[in-house]
PDB file of C-alpha atoms in Angstrom:
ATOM      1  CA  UNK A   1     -25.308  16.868  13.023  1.00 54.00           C
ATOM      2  CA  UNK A   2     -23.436  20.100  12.946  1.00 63.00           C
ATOM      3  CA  UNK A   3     -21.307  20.026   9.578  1.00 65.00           C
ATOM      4  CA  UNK A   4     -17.530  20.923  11.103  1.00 68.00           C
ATOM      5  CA  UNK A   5     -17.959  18.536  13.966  1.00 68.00           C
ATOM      6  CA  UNK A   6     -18.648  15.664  11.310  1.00 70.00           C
ATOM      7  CA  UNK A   7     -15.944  17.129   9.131  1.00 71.00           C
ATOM      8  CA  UNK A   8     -13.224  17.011  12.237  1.00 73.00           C
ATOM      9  CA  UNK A   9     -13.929  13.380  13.280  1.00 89.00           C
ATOM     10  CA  UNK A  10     -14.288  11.765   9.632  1.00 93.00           C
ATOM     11  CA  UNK A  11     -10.641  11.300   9.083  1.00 94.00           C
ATOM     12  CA  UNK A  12     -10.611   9.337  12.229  1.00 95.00           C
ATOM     13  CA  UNK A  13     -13.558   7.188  11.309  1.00 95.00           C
ATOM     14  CA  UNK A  14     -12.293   6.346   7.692  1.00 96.00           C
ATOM     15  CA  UNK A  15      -8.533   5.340   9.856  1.00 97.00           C
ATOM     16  CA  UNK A  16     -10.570   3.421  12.222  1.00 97.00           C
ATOM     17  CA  UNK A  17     -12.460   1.479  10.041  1.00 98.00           C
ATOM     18  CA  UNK A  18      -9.999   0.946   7.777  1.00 98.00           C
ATOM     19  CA  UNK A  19      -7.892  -0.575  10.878  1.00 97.00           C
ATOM     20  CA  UNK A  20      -9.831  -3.325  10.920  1.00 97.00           C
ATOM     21  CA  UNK A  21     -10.024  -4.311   7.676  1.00 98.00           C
ATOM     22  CA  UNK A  22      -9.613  -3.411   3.904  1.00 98.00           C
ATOM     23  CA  UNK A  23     -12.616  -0.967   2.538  1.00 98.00           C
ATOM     24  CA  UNK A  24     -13.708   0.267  -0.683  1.00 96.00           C
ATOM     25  CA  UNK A  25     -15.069   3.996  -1.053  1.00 94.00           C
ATOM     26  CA  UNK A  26     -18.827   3.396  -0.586  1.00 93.00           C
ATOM     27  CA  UNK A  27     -18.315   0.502   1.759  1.00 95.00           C
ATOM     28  CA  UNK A  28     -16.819   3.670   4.182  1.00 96.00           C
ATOM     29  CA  UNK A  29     -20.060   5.549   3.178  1.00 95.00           C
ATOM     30  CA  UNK A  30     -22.467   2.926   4.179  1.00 95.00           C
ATOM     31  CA  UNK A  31     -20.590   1.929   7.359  1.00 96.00           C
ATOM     32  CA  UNK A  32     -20.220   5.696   8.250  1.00 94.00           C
ATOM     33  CA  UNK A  33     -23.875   6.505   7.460  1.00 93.00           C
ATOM     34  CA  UNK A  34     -25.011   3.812   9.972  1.00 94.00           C
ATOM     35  CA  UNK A  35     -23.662   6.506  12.651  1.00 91.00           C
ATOM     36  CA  UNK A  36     -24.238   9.910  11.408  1.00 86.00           C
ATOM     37  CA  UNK A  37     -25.243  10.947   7.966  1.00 85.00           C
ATOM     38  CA  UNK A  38     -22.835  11.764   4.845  1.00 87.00           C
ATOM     39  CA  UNK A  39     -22.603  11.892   1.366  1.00 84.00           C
ATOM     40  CA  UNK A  40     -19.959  10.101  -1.021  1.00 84.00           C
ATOM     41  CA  UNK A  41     -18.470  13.524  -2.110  1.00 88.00           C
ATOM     42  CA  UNK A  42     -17.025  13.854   1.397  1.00 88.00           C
ATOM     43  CA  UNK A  43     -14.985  10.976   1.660  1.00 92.00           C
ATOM     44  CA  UNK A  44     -13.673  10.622  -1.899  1.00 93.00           C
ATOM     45  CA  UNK A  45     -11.536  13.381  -1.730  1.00 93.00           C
ATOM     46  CA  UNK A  46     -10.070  12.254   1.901  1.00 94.00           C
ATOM     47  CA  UNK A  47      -9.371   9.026   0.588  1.00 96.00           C
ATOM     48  CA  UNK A  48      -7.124  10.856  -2.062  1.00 96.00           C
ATOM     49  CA  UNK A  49      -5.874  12.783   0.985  1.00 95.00           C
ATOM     50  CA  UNK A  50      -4.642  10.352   3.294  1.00 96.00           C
ATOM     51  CA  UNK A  51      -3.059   7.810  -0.047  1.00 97.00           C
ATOM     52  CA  UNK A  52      -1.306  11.014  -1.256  1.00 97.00           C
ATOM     53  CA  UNK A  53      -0.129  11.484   2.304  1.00 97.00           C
ATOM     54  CA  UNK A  54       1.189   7.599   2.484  1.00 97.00           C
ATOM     55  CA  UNK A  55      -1.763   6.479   5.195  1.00 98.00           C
ATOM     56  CA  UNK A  56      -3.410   4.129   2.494  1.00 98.00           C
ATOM     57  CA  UNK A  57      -2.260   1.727  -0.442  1.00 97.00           C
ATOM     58  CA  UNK A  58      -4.581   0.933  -2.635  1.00 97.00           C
ATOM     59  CA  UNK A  59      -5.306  -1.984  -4.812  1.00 97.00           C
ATOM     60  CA  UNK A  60      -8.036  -3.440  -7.478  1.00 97.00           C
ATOM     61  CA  UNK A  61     -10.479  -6.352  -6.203  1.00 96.00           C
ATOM     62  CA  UNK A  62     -13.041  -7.649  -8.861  1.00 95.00           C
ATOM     63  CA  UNK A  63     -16.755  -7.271  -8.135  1.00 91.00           C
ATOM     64  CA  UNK A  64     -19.661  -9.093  -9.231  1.00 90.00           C
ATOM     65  CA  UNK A  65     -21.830  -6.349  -9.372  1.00 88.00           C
ATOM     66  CA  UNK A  66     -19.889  -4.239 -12.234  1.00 89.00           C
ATOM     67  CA  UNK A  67     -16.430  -2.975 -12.222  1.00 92.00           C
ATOM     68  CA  UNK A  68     -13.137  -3.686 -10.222  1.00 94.00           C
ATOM     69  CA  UNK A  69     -13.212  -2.173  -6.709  1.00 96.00           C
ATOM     70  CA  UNK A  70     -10.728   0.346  -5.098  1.00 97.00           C
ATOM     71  CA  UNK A  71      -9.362  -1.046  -1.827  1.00 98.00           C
ATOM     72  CA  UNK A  72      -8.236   1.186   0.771  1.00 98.00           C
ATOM     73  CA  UNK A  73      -5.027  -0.679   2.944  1.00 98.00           C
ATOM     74  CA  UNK A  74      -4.008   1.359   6.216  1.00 98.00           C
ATOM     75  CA  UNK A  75      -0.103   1.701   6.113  1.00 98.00           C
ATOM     76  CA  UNK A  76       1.985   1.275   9.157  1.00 98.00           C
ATOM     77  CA  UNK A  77       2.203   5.112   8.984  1.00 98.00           C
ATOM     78  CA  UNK A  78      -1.907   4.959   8.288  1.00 97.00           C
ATOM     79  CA  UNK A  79      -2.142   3.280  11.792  1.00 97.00           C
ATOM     80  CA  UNK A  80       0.279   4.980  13.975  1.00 97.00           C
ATOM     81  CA  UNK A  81      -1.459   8.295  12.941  1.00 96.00           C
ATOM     82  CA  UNK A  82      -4.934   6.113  13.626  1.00 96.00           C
ATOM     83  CA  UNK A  83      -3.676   5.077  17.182  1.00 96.00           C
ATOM     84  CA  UNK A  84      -2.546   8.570  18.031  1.00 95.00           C
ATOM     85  CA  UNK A  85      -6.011  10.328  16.750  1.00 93.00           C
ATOM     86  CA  UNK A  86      -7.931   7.940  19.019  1.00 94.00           C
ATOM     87  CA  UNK A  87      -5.555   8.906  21.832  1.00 94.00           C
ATOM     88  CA  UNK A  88      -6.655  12.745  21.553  1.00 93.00           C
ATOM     89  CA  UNK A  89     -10.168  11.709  20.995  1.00 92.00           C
ATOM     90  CA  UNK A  90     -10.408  10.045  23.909  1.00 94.00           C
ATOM     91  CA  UNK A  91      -8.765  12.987  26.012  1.00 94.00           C
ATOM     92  CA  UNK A  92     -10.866  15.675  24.142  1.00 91.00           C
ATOM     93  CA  UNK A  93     -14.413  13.703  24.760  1.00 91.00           C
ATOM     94  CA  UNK A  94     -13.557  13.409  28.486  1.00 94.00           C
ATOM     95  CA  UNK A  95     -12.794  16.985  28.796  1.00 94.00           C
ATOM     96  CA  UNK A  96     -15.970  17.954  26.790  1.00 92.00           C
ATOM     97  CA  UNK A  97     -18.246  15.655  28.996  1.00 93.00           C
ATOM     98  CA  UNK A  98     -16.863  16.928  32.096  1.00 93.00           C
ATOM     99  CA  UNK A  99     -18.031  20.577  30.664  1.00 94.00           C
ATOM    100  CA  UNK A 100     -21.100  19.409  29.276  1.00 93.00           C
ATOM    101  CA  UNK A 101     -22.446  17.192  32.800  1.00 90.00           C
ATOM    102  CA  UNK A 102     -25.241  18.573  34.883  1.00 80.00           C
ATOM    103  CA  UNK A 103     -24.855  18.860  38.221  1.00 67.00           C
TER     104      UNK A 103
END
C-alpha cells in the first residue's frame, strides 16, 4: 500500500482503536497489521505525538511475559478529535468512490 496514504489514515486508526478500549504499543501494531502492513517504528513516535498533544494518558499494567506495559487511554479531547476524523473520512471516501466508479 502506497506509503503517504498509510501515513494519512494511521492517526485515525491508532484514535479508533484506542476508542474502544485501552492498547499498548505493539498491541496497535498487531491489530493494525491485520489490515494493511506496518512496522513498530511508525507508530511509536505517534503515540508520543498524540500524549504530548493531550489525546492519550498513559499508564503502567504488569505483564506476564516480561516488563510492565505502556497503556494508551483516549482523552475526552483524544475522542472528540477521533469522532471528528471519522466524520471527514467518511465524506472524503464517498467523494473518492464517486471519482473512482465505472460507469
Amino acid at each position: 500500500m502506497n506509503v503517504q496514504f498509510k501515513k494519512g489514515v494511521l492517526e485515525l486508526c491508532v484514535l479508533s482503536l484506542t476508542a474502544k478500549k485501552d492498547m499498548y504499543g505493539y498491541e496497535l501494531v498487531e491489530e493494525i497489521s491485520k489490515n494493511f502492513e506496518i512496522s513498530e517504528g511508525t507508530i511509536y513516535p505517534l503515540l508520543r505525538r498524540l500524549t504530548k498533544e493531550g489525546l492519550f494518558s498513559t499508564y503502567l499494567m504488569e505483564s506476564t511475559e516480561g516488563p510492565p506495559r505502556k497503556y494508551y487511554k483516549l482523552t475526552p479531547k483524544g475522542l472528540d478529535l477521533k469522532n471528528e476524523l471519522v466524520m471527514e473520512w467518511k465524506e472524503f471516501a464517498k467523494g473518492v468512490e464517486k471519482m473512482t466508479e465505472e460507469e
